[in-house]
């Protein structure tokens, strides 16, 4: 493809993207294909000779779009919000064109410096303590990672390194393997599956602790777990607290958990992948009381801040815990300005990194703080509107408080009928939702996901649910009595590489959620 063709098809692609976004309601929100559909349609070998791009273009609608789930449709209500905006797409276009591999400042100074500036902007927008900022008093700062999962794993490794170093200073004869087998991390029983996975990958035990009736992890629960584990000879070292859990958007009480972590020298990481974006609005900052105790904090602008996947931001108070822990510095990666600016390769797992701050910069400048606040508040209001429709209907109940853009609800008739309702909704195909399960209760989650969602869209989704409920309730007496639906991942069956059970706390295996 030469420059002229690139201009031609670039313009055509931009038009295609704008049409796709503006007319997304007209598409079926979920694909109707079965596994292997594409294999039947595409040749099994790459073309021997160059093809005309016009032909390639035609095949997007013919072969690709039928297999796409339209996450940015206002009728997609699964998981959590997934950001996407035109400025963010333009940022990715430019990043792809520049195509630098910004692992050190020297490989493209703008790539590092824009990331330093934009993560500070964002940190200030979320009212993070200044210790988390590059412009703050210490060695803190923000860094763009791919995902919140990668961040929690990295933080767990840094915390593991910190505690192993400390113990070896006190007891130099102890071997790493012996120390590792005694380490124990904690999270709430509502934590995202990526948190449990970080312990498996990091070869440490992780105890899932019972959350309270509001699905919040409380200080007393952590205190008791730490006391018990210490009596057993274990070494508590890491807590992943969740602000906005995946199942119900619940908030751990970090004001209670923080002082315990401080006293016990436990690294507190905060996973605010979804709900963290709401802290841009002062009225939601009550949920971050206690943030000053955190060592690290992460939020996904690619979820709820208008940025397309992938862009997850992690802030750390003392970046030396990362730089010292994972510093491998061969001569070919060095440069003369080392130490004056962050070399982000030390702050992440891969070596290479993209110029992702461009899309954050483009979005923040296009929307401003006020635009982001307006978007968050609109989603929260739409969730409240949906909650009202559901409650006014009379046949549904809300299963946990609606605090942000997620509504958790079910039919009052119970688990089995609600399960049937979901299958009716998915068969109908006009909207998409996923279920969750906690404390023997099966419920549906309606997340306000798309930027363009309006009150009319929410009413439309409610109408679909209402008509499906009509059908299901007509036959509800045929649906057999409730029995618990067990959907949890049982960590007790999983062993890490040291052959140690990832979770020895068998009392906590029943509750869980779907992702
Ligand atoms: N943490 C929470 C609370 C989540 O809801 C999710 C995903 O939904 C994650 C972590 C994982 O996010 P990521 O896909 O960025 O790893």
Coordinates of C-alpha atoms and ligand atoms in Angstrom, one line a residue:
X1 CA 0.0 0.0 0.0
X2 CA 1.5 3.4 -1.0
X3 CA 0.8 6.7 0.7
X4 CA -2.0 7.6 -1.8
X5 CA -3.8 4.3 -1.1
X6 CA -3.2 4.8 2.6
X7 CA -4.9 8.2 2.5
X8 CA -7.8 6.7 0.5
X9 CA -8.4 3.7 2.8
X10 CA -7.5 5.7 5.9
X11 CA -10.4 8.1 5.1
X12 CA -12.7 5.2 4.2
X13 CA -11.8 3.5 7.5
X14 CA -12.5 6.6 9.5
X15 CA -15.9 6.9 7.8
X16 CA -16.5 3.3 8.5
X17 CA -15.6 3.7 12.2
X18 CA -17.8 6.8 12.6
X19 CA -20.8 5.0 10.8
X20 CA -20.2 1.9 13.0
X21 CA -20.3 4.0 16.2
X22 CA -23.2 6.2 15.2
X23 CA -25.4 3.3 13.9
X24 CA -24.4 0.7 16.4
X25 CA -28.0 0.3 17.8
X26 CA -29.0 -1.2 14.4
X27 CA -26.7 -4.2 14.9
X28 CA -27.6 -7.3 16.9
X29 CA -25.7 -6.7 20.2
X30 CA -24.4 -10.3 20.4
X31 CA -23.0 -12.4 17.5
X32 CA -25.0 -15.5 16.4
X33 CA -22.0 -17.6 15.3
X34 CA -20.7 -20.9 16.6
X35 CA -17.1 -21.9 17.3
X36 CA -15.1 -22.3 14.2
X37 CA -17.4 -20.1 12.1
X38 CA -14.5 -18.2 10.6
X39 CA -12.4 -21.2 9.7
X40 CA -15.2 -22.2 7.4
X41 CA -15.2 -18.8 5.6
X42 CA -11.5 -18.0 5.2
X43 CA -8.9 -19.8 3.2
X44 CA -6.5 -22.0 5.2
X45 CA -3.4 -20.3 3.7
X46 CA -2.3 -16.7 3.5
X47 CA -2.7 -15.3 -0.1
X48 CA 0.3 -16.0 -2.3
X49 CA 0.0 -12.7 -4.2
X50 CA -1.0 -9.2 -3.0
X51 CA -4.8 -8.5 -2.9
X52 CA -6.6 -5.2 -3.6
X53 CA -7.4 -3.5 -0.3
X54 CA -10.9 -2.9 -1.6
X55 CA -11.5 -6.6 -1.4
X56 CA -10.1 -6.7 2.1
X57 CA -12.5 -3.9 3.1
X58 CA -15.5 -5.7 1.8
X59 CA -14.7 -8.7 4.0
X60 CA -14.9 -6.7 7.2
X61 CA -18.7 -6.7 7.0
X62 CA -18.9 -10.1 5.4
X63 CA -16.7 -12.1 7.7
X64 CA -15.6 -10.2 10.8
X65 CA -18.7 -8.2 11.9
X66 CA -20.9 -11.3 12.2
X67 CA -18.5 -12.6 14.8
X68 CA -18.3 -9.4 16.9
X69 CA -20.1 -8.6 20.1
X70 CA -20.8 -4.9 20.1
X71 CA -19.5 -3.8 23.5
X72 CA -20.3 -0.1 22.7
X73 CA -23.9 -0.7 21.9
X74 CA -26.2 0.9 24.5
X75 CA -27.9 -2.5 24.7
X76 CA -24.7 -4.2 25.9
X77 CA -25.0 -4.4 29.7
X78 CA -22.4 -7.1 30.6
X79 CA -19.4 -6.9 32.8
X80 CA -18.5 -3.2 33.4
X81 CA -18.3 -0.1 31.2
X82 CA -15.8 -0.4 28.4
X83 CA -14.5 3.0 27.3
X84 CA -14.2 4.2 23.8
X85 CA -14.3 7.7 22.2
X86 CA -13.1 9.3 19.0
X87 CA -10.2 11.1 20.6
X88 CA -9.0 7.9 22.2
X89 CA -9.2 6.1 18.8
X90 CA -7.2 9.0 17.2
X91 CA -4.6 8.6 20.0
X92 CA -4.2 4.9 19.1
X93 CA -3.9 5.8 15.4
X94 CA -1.0 8.2 16.1
X95 CA 0.6 5.8 18.5
X96 CA 0.5 3.1 15.9
X97 CA 2.0 5.4 13.3
X98 CA 4.9 6.6 15.6
X99 CA 5.3 2.9 16.6
X100 CA 8.1 3.6 19.1
X101 CA 9.0 1.0 21.7
X102 CA 9.3 3.3 24.7
X103 CA 11.0 1.1 27.2
X104 CA 13.4 3.9 28.3
X105 CA 13.3 7.7 28.2
X106 CA 15.9 7.7 25.5
X107 CA 14.0 5.5 23.1
X108 CA 11.4 8.4 22.6
X109 CA 11.4 11.0 25.4
X110 CA 7.9 12.2 24.5
X111 CA 6.5 8.7 25.2
X112 CA 7.9 8.7 28.8
X113 CA 7.3 12.4 29.5
X114 CA 3.7 12.5 28.3
X115 CA 3.0 9.5 30.5
X116 CA 4.5 11.2 33.5
X117 CA 2.4 14.3 32.9
X118 CA -0.9 12.6 32.1
X119 CA -0.7 10.1 35.0
X120 CA -0.1 13.1 37.3
X121 CA -3.1 14.9 35.7
X122 CA -5.2 11.8 36.3
X123 CA -3.9 11.3 39.8
X124 CA -4.8 14.9 40.7
X125 CA -8.3 14.5 39.1
X126 CA -8.9 11.5 41.4
X127 CA -7.6 13.4 44.4
X128 CA -4.8 10.8 45.1
X129 CA -2.4 11.8 47.9
X130 CA 0.6 13.6 46.5
X131 CA 2.9 10.8 47.4
X132 CA 1.4 8.9 44.4
X133 CA 2.5 11.6 42.0
X134 CA 5.7 12.2 40.0
X135 CA 5.5 15.8 41.0
X136 CA 5.0 14.7 44.7
X137 CA 7.6 14.8 47.5
X138 CA 9.1 11.3 47.1
X139 CA 9.7 8.6 44.5
X140 CA 6.1 8.0 43.7
X141 CA 4.3 8.2 40.3
X142 CA 1.9 6.7 37.9
X143 CA 2.6 4.3 35.0
X144 CA 0.3 2.9 32.3
X145 CA -0.1 -0.9 32.3
X146 CA -2.2 -3.0 30.0
X147 CA -4.6 -4.3 32.6
X148 CA -5.5 -4.3 36.3
X149 CA -4.7 -8.0 36.4
X150 CA -1.1 -7.3 35.4
X151 CA -0.9 -4.5 38.0
X152 CA -2.0 -6.7 40.9
X153 CA 0.4 -9.4 39.9
X154 CA 3.3 -6.9 39.6
X155 CA 2.4 -5.3 43.0
X156 CA 2.2 -8.8 44.6
X157 CA 5.7 -9.6 43.3
X158 CA 7.1 -6.3 44.5
X159 CA 5.6 -6.8 48.0
X160 CA 6.9 -10.4 48.0
X161 CA 10.4 -9.1 47.1
X162 CA 10.2 -6.5 49.8
X163 CA 9.2 -9.0 52.6
X164 CA 11.8 -11.6 51.5
X165 CA 14.5 -9.0 51.6
X166 CA 13.4 -7.9 55.0
X167 CA 13.3 -11.4 56.4
X168 CA 16.7 -12.4 54.9
X169 CA 18.3 -9.4 56.6
X170 CA 16.9 -10.6 60.0
X171 CA 17.6 -14.3 59.3
X172 CA 20.3 -14.7 56.6
X173 CA 20.3 -18.5 56.9
X174 CA 16.7 -18.9 55.7
X175 CA 16.3 -20.0 52.1
X176 CA 13.9 -18.2 49.7
X177 CA 11.8 -21.3 49.2
X178 CA 11.3 -21.6 52.9
X179 CA 10.2 -17.9 53.2
X180 CA 8.0 -18.1 50.2
X181 CA 6.1 -21.1 51.5
X182 CA 5.1 -19.1 54.6
X183 CA 4.0 -15.9 52.9
X184 CA 0.3 -15.2 52.9
X185 CA -1.7 -12.6 51.0
X186 CA -5.3 -11.5 51.5
X187 CA -8.3 -10.4 49.5
X188 CA -12.0 -10.2 50.0
X189 CA -14.2 -13.1 48.9
X190 CA -15.6 -10.7 46.3
X191 CA -12.3 -9.9 44.7
X192 CA -11.9 -10.2 40.9
X193 CA -10.6 -13.6 39.7
X194 CA -7.4 -11.8 38.6
X195 CA -6.5 -11.2 42.2
X196 CA -6.6 -14.9 43.0
X197 CA -4.7 -15.6 39.9
X198 CA -1.9 -13.3 41.0
X199 CA -1.3 -15.5 44.0
X200 CA -1.1 -18.6 41.8
X201 CA 1.3 -16.9 39.5
X202 CA 3.3 -15.4 42.4
X203 CA 3.6 -18.8 44.2
X204 CA 2.1 -17.6 47.5
X205 CA -0.9 -18.5 49.5
X206 CA -3.9 -16.1 49.3
X207 CA -6.7 -16.2 51.8
X208 CA -10.1 -15.0 50.7
X209 CA -11.7 -13.3 53.6
X210 CA -15.4 -13.1 54.3
X211 CA -17.0 -9.8 53.4
X212 CA -19.8 -8.4 55.5
X213 CA -23.5 -8.1 54.6
X214 CA -22.7 -5.2 52.2
X215 CA -20.0 -7.3 50.6
X216 CA -17.3 -5.1 52.2
X217 CA -14.1 -6.5 53.8
X218 CA -13.8 -5.1 57.3
X219 CA -10.9 -4.4 59.6
X220 CA -11.9 -7.0 62.3
X221 CA -11.9 -9.8 59.7
X222 CA -8.4 -8.9 58.5
X223 CA -7.1 -8.5 62.0
X224 CA -8.4 -12.0 63.1
X225 CA -7.0 -13.6 59.9
X226 CA -3.6 -12.0 60.5
X227 CA -3.5 -13.1 64.1
X228 CA -4.5 -16.7 63.2
X229 CA -2.0 -16.9 60.4
X230 CA 0.8 -15.6 62.5
X231 CA 0.0 -18.2 65.2
X232 CA 0.3 -20.8 62.4
X233 CA 3.8 -19.5 61.6
X234 CA 2.7 -17.7 58.4
X235 CA 3.9 -14.3 57.3
X236 CA 1.2 -11.9 56.2
X237 CA 2.6 -9.5 53.5
X238 CA 0.0 -8.3 51.0
X239 CA -3.6 -7.3 50.9
X240 CA -5.5 -6.5 47.7
X241 CA -8.4 -4.3 48.8
X242 CA -11.2 -3.8 46.2
X243 CA -13.0 -0.5 45.7
X244 CA -15.9 -1.5 43.4
X245 CA -16.0 -5.3 43.2
X246 CA -16.8 -7.0 40.0
X247 CA -20.0 -8.8 41.3
X248 CA -21.8 -6.0 43.0
X249 CA -19.6 -2.9 43.0
X250 CA -19.0 -3.2 46.7
X251 CA -16.3 -1.2 48.6
X252 CA -13.8 -2.7 51.1
X253 CA -13.4 -0.5 54.2
X254 CA -9.9 0.7 53.6
X255 CA -10.1 3.2 56.5
X256 CA -10.3 0.1 58.8
X257 CA -7.9 -2.1 56.8
X258 CA -5.2 0.5 56.3
X259 CA -4.0 0.9 59.9
X260 CA -3.8 -2.9 60.3
X261 CA -1.7 -3.1 57.2
X262 CA 0.5 -0.3 58.5
X263 CA 1.0 -2.0 61.8
X264 CA 1.7 -5.4 60.4
X265 CA 3.9 -4.2 57.5
X266 CA 1.4 -5.5 54.9
X267 CA 1.5 -3.9 51.5
X268 CA -2.0 -2.6 50.7
X269 CA -2.8 -2.6 47.0
X270 CA -6.1 -1.1 46.0
X271 CA -7.9 -2.5 42.9
X272 CA -10.3 0.2 41.8
X273 CA -10.4 -1.0 38.2
X274 CA -14.0 0.1 37.6
X275 CA -15.1 2.4 40.4
X276 CA -11.9 4.4 40.6
X277 CA -12.9 6.5 37.6
X278 CA -15.9 7.9 39.7
X279 CA -13.5 9.5 42.1
X280 CA -13.1 12.3 39.6
X281 CA -16.4 13.4 41.1
X282 CA -16.0 14.7 44.7
X283 CA -19.3 13.1 45.8
X284 CA -17.8 9.6 45.3
X285 CA -14.6 10.2 47.2
X286 CA -16.1 9.0 50.5
X287 CA -15.3 5.5 49.2
X288 CA -11.6 6.2 49.1
X289 CA -11.2 7.3 52.7
X290 CA -8.1 5.5 53.9
X291 CA -6.3 5.8 50.6
X292 CA -3.3 7.2 52.3
X293 CA -2.5 3.8 53.7
X294 CA -2.2 2.2 50.2
X295 CA 1.2 1.4 48.7
X296 CA -0.3 1.1 45.2
X297 CA -3.6 2.0 43.6
X298 CA -5.0 1.1 40.2
X299 CA -7.8 2.2 38.0
X300 CA -8.8 1.3 34.4
X301 CA -9.6 4.3 32.2
X302 CA -10.3 1.6 29.6
X303 CA -13.3 0.7 31.7
X304 CA -15.0 3.8 32.8
X305 CA -13.1 6.7 31.5
X306 CA -13.7 7.0 27.8
X307 CA -10.5 5.3 26.7
X308 CA -10.5 2.2 24.5
X309 CA -8.7 -1.0 25.7
X310 CA -5.9 -1.2 26.8
X311 CA -5.0 1.5 29.3
X312 CA -4.9 0.7 33.0
X313 CA -3.1 3.2 35.3
X314 CA -1.2 2.1 38.4
X315 CA 0.2 4.6 41.0
X316 CA 2.9 3.7 43.5
X317 CA 4.2 5.7 46.4
X318 CA 7.7 4.4 46.3
X319 CA 8.8 3.3 42.8
X320 CA 12.1 2.0 44.1
X321 CA 10.3 -1.1 45.3
X322 CA 9.7 -1.8 41.6
X323 CA 12.9 -0.5 40.1
X324 CA 15.1 -2.2 42.7
X325 CA 13.2 -5.5 42.6
X326 CA 13.1 -6.0 38.9
X327 CA 16.1 -4.1 37.6
X328 CA 18.0 -6.1 34.9
X329 CA 20.2 -3.5 33.1
X330 CA 22.2 -4.8 30.2
X331 CA 24.5 -2.3 28.5
X332 CA 22.4 -2.0 25.4
X333 CA 19.4 -0.6 27.3
X334 CA 21.3 2.1 29.1
X335 CA 21.4 5.8 28.3
X336 CA 23.2 8.9 29.5
X337 CA 20.2 10.5 31.2
X338 CA 19.4 7.6 33.5
X339 CA 18.1 8.6 36.9
X340 CA 16.7 12.0 35.8
X341 CA 13.4 10.6 34.5
X342 CA 11.6 7.2 34.9
X343 CA 12.7 4.4 32.7
X344 CA 9.4 2.7 32.6
X345 CA 10.7 -0.7 31.6
X346 CA 11.5 -1.1 35.4
X347 CA 7.9 -0.4 36.3
X348 CA 6.3 -3.2 34.3
X349 CA 6.6 -6.8 33.3
X350 CA 7.4 -6.6 29.6
X351 CA 10.3 -4.7 28.1
X352 CA 8.6 -3.0 25.2
X353 CA 5.7 -0.5 25.7
X354 CA 3.5 1.5 23.4
X355 CA 2.8 5.2 23.4
X356 CA -0.5 4.8 25.2
X357 CA -0.5 8.2 27.0
X358 CA -1.4 9.8 23.6
X359 CA -4.9 8.5 23.9
X360 CA -5.2 9.6 27.5
X361 CA -3.9 13.1 26.6
X362 CA -6.3 13.4 23.6
X363 CA -9.3 12.3 25.6
X364 CA -8.5 14.5 28.6
X365 CA -8.0 17.6 26.4
X366 CA -11.2 16.9 24.4
X367 CA -13.5 16.3 27.4
X368 CA -11.8 18.2 30.2
X369 CA -12.3 17.3 33.8
X370 CA -15.9 18.6 33.6
X371 CA -16.7 16.3 30.6
X372 CA -15.4 13.2 32.4
X373 CA -17.5 14.1 35.5
X374 CA -20.6 14.7 33.3
X375 CA -20.1 11.2 31.7
X376 CA -19.7 9.5 35.0
X377 CA -22.7 11.2 36.6
X378 CA -24.8 10.4 33.5
X379 CA -24.1 6.7 33.8
X380 CA -24.8 6.7 37.6
X381 CA -28.1 8.5 36.9
X382 CA -29.1 6.0 34.2
X383 CA -28.4 3.2 36.6
X384 CA -30.7 4.9 39.1
X385 CA -33.4 5.3 36.4
X386 CA -33.2 1.6 35.6
X387 CA -33.4 0.7 39.3
X388 CA -36.6 2.8 39.6
X389 CA -38.1 1.0 36.6
X390 CA -37.3 -2.4 38.1
X391 CA -38.6 -1.5 41.5
X392 CA -41.8 0.1 40.2
X393 CA -42.5 -3.1 38.2
X394 CA -43.0 -4.9 41.6
X395 CA -41.8 -8.3 40.5
X396 CA -38.1 -7.6 41.0
X397 CA -35.9 -6.9 43.9
X398 CA -32.5 -5.1 44.1
X399 CA -29.9 -7.5 45.6
X400 CA -27.3 -4.9 46.5
X401 CA -27.2 -1.1 46.7
X402 CA -26.9 0.7 43.4
X403 CA -24.1 3.2 44.0
X404 CA -22.6 3.7 40.5
X405 CA -23.4 2.5 37.0
X406 CA -24.3 -1.1 38.0
X407 CA -27.7 -2.5 39.0
X408 CA -27.9 -5.9 40.6
X409 CA -31.4 -7.4 40.7
X410 CA -33.4 -10.5 40.4
X411 CA -37.0 -11.8 40.3
X412 CA -38.4 -12.1 43.7
X413 CA -39.4 -15.7 42.9
X414 CA -35.8 -16.7 43.3
X415 CA -32.7 -18.2 41.8
X416 CA -34.1 -20.7 39.3
X417 CA -36.7 -18.3 37.9
X418 CA -34.0 -15.6 37.6
X419 CA -31.7 -18.0 35.8
X420 CA -34.6 -18.8 33.4
X421 CA -35.1 -15.1 32.9
X422 CA -31.5 -14.6 31.8
X423 CA -31.7 -17.4 29.3
X424 CA -34.9 -15.9 27.9
X425 CA -33.2 -12.5 27.6
X426 CA -30.2 -14.0 25.9
X427 CA -32.4 -16.0 23.5
X428 CA -34.3 -12.9 22.7
X429 CA -31.0 -11.3 21.8
X430 CA -31.9 -7.6 21.9
X431 CA -29.8 -6.8 24.9
X432 CA -26.9 -8.5 26.7
X433 CA -26.4 -9.1 30.4
X434 CA -24.4 -11.5 32.6
X435 CA -25.4 -13.1 36.0
X436 CA -23.5 -13.2 39.3
X437 CA -23.9 -15.4 42.3
X438 CA -23.2 -14.6 45.9
X439 CA -24.4 -16.0 49.2
X440 CA -26.8 -18.5 47.6
X441 CA -28.3 -15.7 45.6
X442 CA -28.3 -15.7 41.8
X443 CA -28.8 -12.3 40.3
X444 CA -28.5 -10.3 37.1
X445 CA -26.2 -7.4 36.6
X446 CA -27.2 -4.5 34.4
X447 CA -24.1 -2.3 33.7
X448 CA -24.5 1.0 31.9
X449 CA -21.6 0.5 29.5
X450 CA -21.7 2.7 26.4
X451 CA -20.9 6.4 26.3
X452 CA -23.9 7.1 24.1
X453 CA -26.5 5.3 26.3
X454 CA -29.7 7.5 26.8
X455 CA -32.8 7.3 29.0
X456 CA -34.6 5.9 26.0
X457 CA -32.1 3.1 25.7
X458 CA -32.5 2.2 29.4
X459 CA -36.2 2.1 29.0
X460 CA -35.8 -0.1 25.9
X461 CA -33.6 -2.5 27.9
X462 CA -36.2 -2.5 30.7
X463 CA -39.0 -3.3 28.2
X464 CA -37.0 -6.3 26.9
X465 CA -36.5 -7.5 30.5
X466 CA -40.2 -6.9 31.3
X467 CA -41.5 -8.9 28.3
X468 CA -39.1 -11.7 29.0
X469 CA -40.2 -11.8 32.6
X470 CA -43.8 -11.9 31.5
X471 CA -43.0 -15.1 29.5
X472 CA -41.0 -16.7 32.3
X473 CA -43.4 -16.0 35.1
X474 CA -46.3 -17.5 33.0
X475 CA -44.6 -20.8 33.4
X476 CA -42.8 -20.2 36.8
X477 CA -44.7 -23.0 38.5
X478 CA -43.0 -25.5 36.1
X479 CA -39.6 -24.3 37.3
X480 CA -38.4 -26.6 40.1
X481 CA -37.7 -25.2 43.6
X482 CA -34.6 -23.2 44.2
X483 CA -31.3 -24.9 44.8
X484 CA -28.0 -23.1 45.2
X485 CA -26.1 -22.4 42.0
X486 CA -22.4 -22.9 42.6
X487 CA -20.2 -20.9 40.2
X488 CA -17.1 -20.2 42.2
X489 CA -13.5 -21.0 41.4
X490 CA -12.3 -23.3 44.2
X491 CA -8.8 -22.2 44.9
X492 CA -8.2 -25.1 47.4
X493 CA -7.8 -27.4 44.4
X494 CA -5.2 -25.2 42.8
X495 CA -1.5 -25.5 43.7
X496 CA 1.1 -22.9 43.0
X497 CA 4.5 -23.9 41.6
X498 CA 5.8 -24.6 45.1
X499 CA 3.1 -27.2 45.4
X500 CA 1.4 -25.1 48.1
X501 CA -2.4 -24.8 48.1
X502 CA -3.2 -21.3 46.8
X503 CA -6.0 -20.9 49.4
X504 CA -6.0 -22.9 52.6
X505 CA -9.0 -21.1 54.0
X506 CA -11.7 -23.6 53.1
X507 CA -14.5 -21.8 54.9
X508 CA -14.5 -19.1 52.1
X509 CA -15.0 -21.1 49.0
X510 CA -18.7 -20.9 48.3
X511 CA -19.3 -17.2 47.5
X512 CA -18.1 -15.8 44.3
X513 CA -18.9 -14.2 41.0
X514 CA -18.5 -14.8 37.3
X515 CA -15.4 -13.1 36.1
Ligands
LIG1 N1 -10.6 -5.7 39.1 C1 -12.0 -5.5 39.0 C2 -12.7 -5.0 40.2 C3 -12.6 -5.8 37.8 O1 -13.9 -5.7 37.7 C4 -11.9 -6.3 36.7 C5 -12.6 -6.7 35.4 O2 -13.7 -6.5 35.3 C6 -10.5 -6.5 36.9 C7 -9.9 -6.2 38.1 C8 -9.7 -7.0 35.7 O3 -9.4 -6.0 34.8 P1 -8.4 -6.1 33.6 O4 -9.1 -6.7 32.5 O5 -7.9 -4.7 33.3 O6 -7.3 -7.0 34.1

